[in-house]
CSV table of C-alpha atoms in Angstrom, one decimal:
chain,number,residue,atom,x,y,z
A,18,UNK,CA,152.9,113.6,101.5
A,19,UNK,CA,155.4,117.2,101.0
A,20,UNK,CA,158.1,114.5,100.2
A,21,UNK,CA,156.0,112.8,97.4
A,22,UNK,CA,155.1,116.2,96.1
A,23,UNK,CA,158.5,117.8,95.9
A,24,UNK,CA,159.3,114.3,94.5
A,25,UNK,CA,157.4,114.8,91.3
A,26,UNK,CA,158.6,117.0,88.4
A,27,UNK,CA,158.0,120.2,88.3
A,28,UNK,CA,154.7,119.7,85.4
A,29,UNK,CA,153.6,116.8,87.6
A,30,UNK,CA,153.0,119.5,90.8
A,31,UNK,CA,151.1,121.8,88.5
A,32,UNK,CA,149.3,119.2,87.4
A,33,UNK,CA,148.5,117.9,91.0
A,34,UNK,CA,147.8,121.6,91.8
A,35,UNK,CA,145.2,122.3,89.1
A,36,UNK,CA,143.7,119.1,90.1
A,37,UNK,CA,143.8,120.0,93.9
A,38,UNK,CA,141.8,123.2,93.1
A,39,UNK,CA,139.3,121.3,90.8
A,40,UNK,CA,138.4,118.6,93.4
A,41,UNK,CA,137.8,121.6,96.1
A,42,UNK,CA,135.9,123.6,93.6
A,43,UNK,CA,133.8,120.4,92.8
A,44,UNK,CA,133.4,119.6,96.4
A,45,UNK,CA,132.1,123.1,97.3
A,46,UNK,CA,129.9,123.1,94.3
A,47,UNK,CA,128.2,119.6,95.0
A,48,UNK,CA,128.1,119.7,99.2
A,49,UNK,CA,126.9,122.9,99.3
A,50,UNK,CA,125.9,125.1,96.4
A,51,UNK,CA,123.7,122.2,94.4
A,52,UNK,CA,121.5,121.3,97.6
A,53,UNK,CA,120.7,125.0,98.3
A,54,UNK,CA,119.7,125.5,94.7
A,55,UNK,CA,117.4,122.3,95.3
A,56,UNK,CA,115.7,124.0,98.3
A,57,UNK,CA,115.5,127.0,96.5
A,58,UNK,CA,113.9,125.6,93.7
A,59,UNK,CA,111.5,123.3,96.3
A,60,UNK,CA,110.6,126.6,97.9
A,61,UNK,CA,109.3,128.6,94.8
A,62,UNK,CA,107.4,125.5,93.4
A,63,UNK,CA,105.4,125.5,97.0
A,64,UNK,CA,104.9,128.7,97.1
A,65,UNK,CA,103.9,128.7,93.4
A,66,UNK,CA,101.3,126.0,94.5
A,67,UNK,CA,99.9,128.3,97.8
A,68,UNK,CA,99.6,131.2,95.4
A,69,UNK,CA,97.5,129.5,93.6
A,70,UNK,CA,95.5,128.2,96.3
A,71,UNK,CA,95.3,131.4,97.4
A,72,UNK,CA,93.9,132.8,94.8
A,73,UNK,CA,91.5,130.2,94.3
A,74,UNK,CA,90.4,130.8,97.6
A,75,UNK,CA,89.7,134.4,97.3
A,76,UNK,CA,88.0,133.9,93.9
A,77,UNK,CA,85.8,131.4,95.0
A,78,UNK,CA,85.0,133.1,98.7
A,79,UNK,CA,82.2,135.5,97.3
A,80,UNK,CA,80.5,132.8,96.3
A,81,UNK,CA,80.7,130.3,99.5
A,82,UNK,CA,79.8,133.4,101.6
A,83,UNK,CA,76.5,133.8,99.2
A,84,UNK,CA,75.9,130.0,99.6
A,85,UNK,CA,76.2,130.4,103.6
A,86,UNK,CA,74.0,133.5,103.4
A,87,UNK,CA,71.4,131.4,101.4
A,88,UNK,CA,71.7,128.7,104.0
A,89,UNK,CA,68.2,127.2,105.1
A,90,UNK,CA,66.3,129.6,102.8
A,91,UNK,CA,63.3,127.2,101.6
A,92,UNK,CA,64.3,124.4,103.9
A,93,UNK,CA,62.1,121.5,104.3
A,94,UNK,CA,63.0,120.8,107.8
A,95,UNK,CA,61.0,117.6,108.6
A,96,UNK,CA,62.1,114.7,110.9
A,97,UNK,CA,65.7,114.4,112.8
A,98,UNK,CA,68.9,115.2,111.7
A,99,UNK,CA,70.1,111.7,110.8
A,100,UNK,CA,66.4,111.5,108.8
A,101,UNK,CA,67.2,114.6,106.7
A,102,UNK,CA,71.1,113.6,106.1
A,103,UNK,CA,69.5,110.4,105.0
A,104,UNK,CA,66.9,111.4,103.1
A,105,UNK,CA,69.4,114.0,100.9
A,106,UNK,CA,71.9,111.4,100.4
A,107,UNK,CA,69.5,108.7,98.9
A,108,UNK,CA,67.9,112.0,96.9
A,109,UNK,CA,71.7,111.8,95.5
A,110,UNK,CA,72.5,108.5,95.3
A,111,UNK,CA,75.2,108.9,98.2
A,112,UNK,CA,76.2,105.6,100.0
A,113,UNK,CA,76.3,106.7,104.3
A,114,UNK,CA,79.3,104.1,105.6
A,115,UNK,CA,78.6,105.6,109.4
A,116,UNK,CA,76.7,108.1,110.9
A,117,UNK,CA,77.8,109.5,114.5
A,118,UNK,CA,76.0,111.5,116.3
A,119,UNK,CA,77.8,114.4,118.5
A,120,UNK,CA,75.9,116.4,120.9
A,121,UNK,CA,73.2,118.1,118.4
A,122,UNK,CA,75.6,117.2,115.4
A,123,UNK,CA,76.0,114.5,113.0
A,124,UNK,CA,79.4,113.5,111.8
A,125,UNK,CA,78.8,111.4,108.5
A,126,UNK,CA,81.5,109.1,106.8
A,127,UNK,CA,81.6,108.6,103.2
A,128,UNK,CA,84.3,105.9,102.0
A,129,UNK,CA,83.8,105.9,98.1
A,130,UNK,CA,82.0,108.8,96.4
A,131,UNK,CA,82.1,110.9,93.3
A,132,UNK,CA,83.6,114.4,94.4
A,133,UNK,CA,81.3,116.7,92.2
A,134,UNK,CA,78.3,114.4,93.8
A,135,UNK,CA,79.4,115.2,97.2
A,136,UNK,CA,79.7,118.4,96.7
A,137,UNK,CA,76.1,118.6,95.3
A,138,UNK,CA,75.0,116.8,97.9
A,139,UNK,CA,76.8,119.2,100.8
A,140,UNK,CA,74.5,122.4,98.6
A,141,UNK,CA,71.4,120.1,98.6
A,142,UNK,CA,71.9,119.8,102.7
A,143,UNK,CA,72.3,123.4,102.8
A,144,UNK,CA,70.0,125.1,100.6
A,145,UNK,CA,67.1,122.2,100.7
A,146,UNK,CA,67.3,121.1,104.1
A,147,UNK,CA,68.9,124.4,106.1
A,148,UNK,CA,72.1,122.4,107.4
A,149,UNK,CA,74.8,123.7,108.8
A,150,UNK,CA,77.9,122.0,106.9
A,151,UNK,CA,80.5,122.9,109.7
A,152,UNK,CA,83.4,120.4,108.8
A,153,UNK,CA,84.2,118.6,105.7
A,154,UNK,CA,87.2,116.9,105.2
A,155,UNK,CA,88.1,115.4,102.0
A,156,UNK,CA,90.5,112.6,100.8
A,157,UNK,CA,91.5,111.9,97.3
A,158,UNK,CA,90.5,108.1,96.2
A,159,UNK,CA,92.5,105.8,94.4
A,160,UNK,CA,90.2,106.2,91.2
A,161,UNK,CA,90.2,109.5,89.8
A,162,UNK,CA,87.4,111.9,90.3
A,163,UNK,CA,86.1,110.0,93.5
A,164,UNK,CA,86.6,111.0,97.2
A,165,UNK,CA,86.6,109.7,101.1
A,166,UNK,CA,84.5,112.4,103.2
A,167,UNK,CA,84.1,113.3,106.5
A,168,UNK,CA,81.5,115.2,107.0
A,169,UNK,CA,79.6,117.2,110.5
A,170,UNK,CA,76.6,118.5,109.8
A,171,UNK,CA,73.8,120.6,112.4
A,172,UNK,CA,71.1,122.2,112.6
């Protein structure tokens, strides 16, 4: 490789030389300068996005602590737990795929609903019938605006 360099002419080497330099220049710049300005860029965007969460969260945490404190206020606690649940979700035209009971709870699973539905349906259970809404899990739909929702309820 020295014997084909100190072959070429003396414009040839610089020309080799300068190209030498920008190949190692490129090489740095793509294998390792490019991908950690893609992580850095991935990094703010999700921390963008938890910022916002966050501050969703705190904005909207007065009023879930006033909805817990309301809780059962005015309740009309009549038959069993899988009765009530029942009884709100046909008030609300929810459609119950399963119901499974767990020790004095009631797991509920929803496959196809309306989100803002479900969500007045989770108040109703609260504020009409003084249920405990302990776990809900929700799962964007293929169709916009509707969710899959798990759902454990008690007394």
């Amino acid at each position: 490789m020295k014997e084909w360099f100190n072959a070429l002419e003396r414009r040839e080497q610089r020309l080799v030389s300068a190209m030498g330099v920008f190949v190692i220049i490129a090489g740095l710049y793509f294998l390792l300068i490019q991908p950690f300005n893609e992580r850095m860029d991935k990094a703010e965007t999700k921390l963008a996005n938890e910022q916002r969460l966050l501050t969703w969260v705190e904005k909207n945490a007065s009023t879930i602590i006033k909805l817990r404190g309301q809780s059962g206020k005015g309740a009309t606690k009549t038959g069993s737990l899988d009765q009530q649940v029942n009884r709100s979700a046909r008030k609300h035209n929810i459609v119950i795929n399963r119901l499974q009971p767990q020790n004095k709870k009631l797991q509920i699973m929803i496959d196809k609903a309306s989100f803002t539905q479900v969500l007045q349906w989770v108040q109703s259970m609260q504020l009409d019938y003084g249920l405990t809404v302990e776990i809900a899990d929700f799962r964007k739909d293929k169709q916009s605006g509707f969710v899959k929702t798990r759902i454990v309820v008690g007394q």
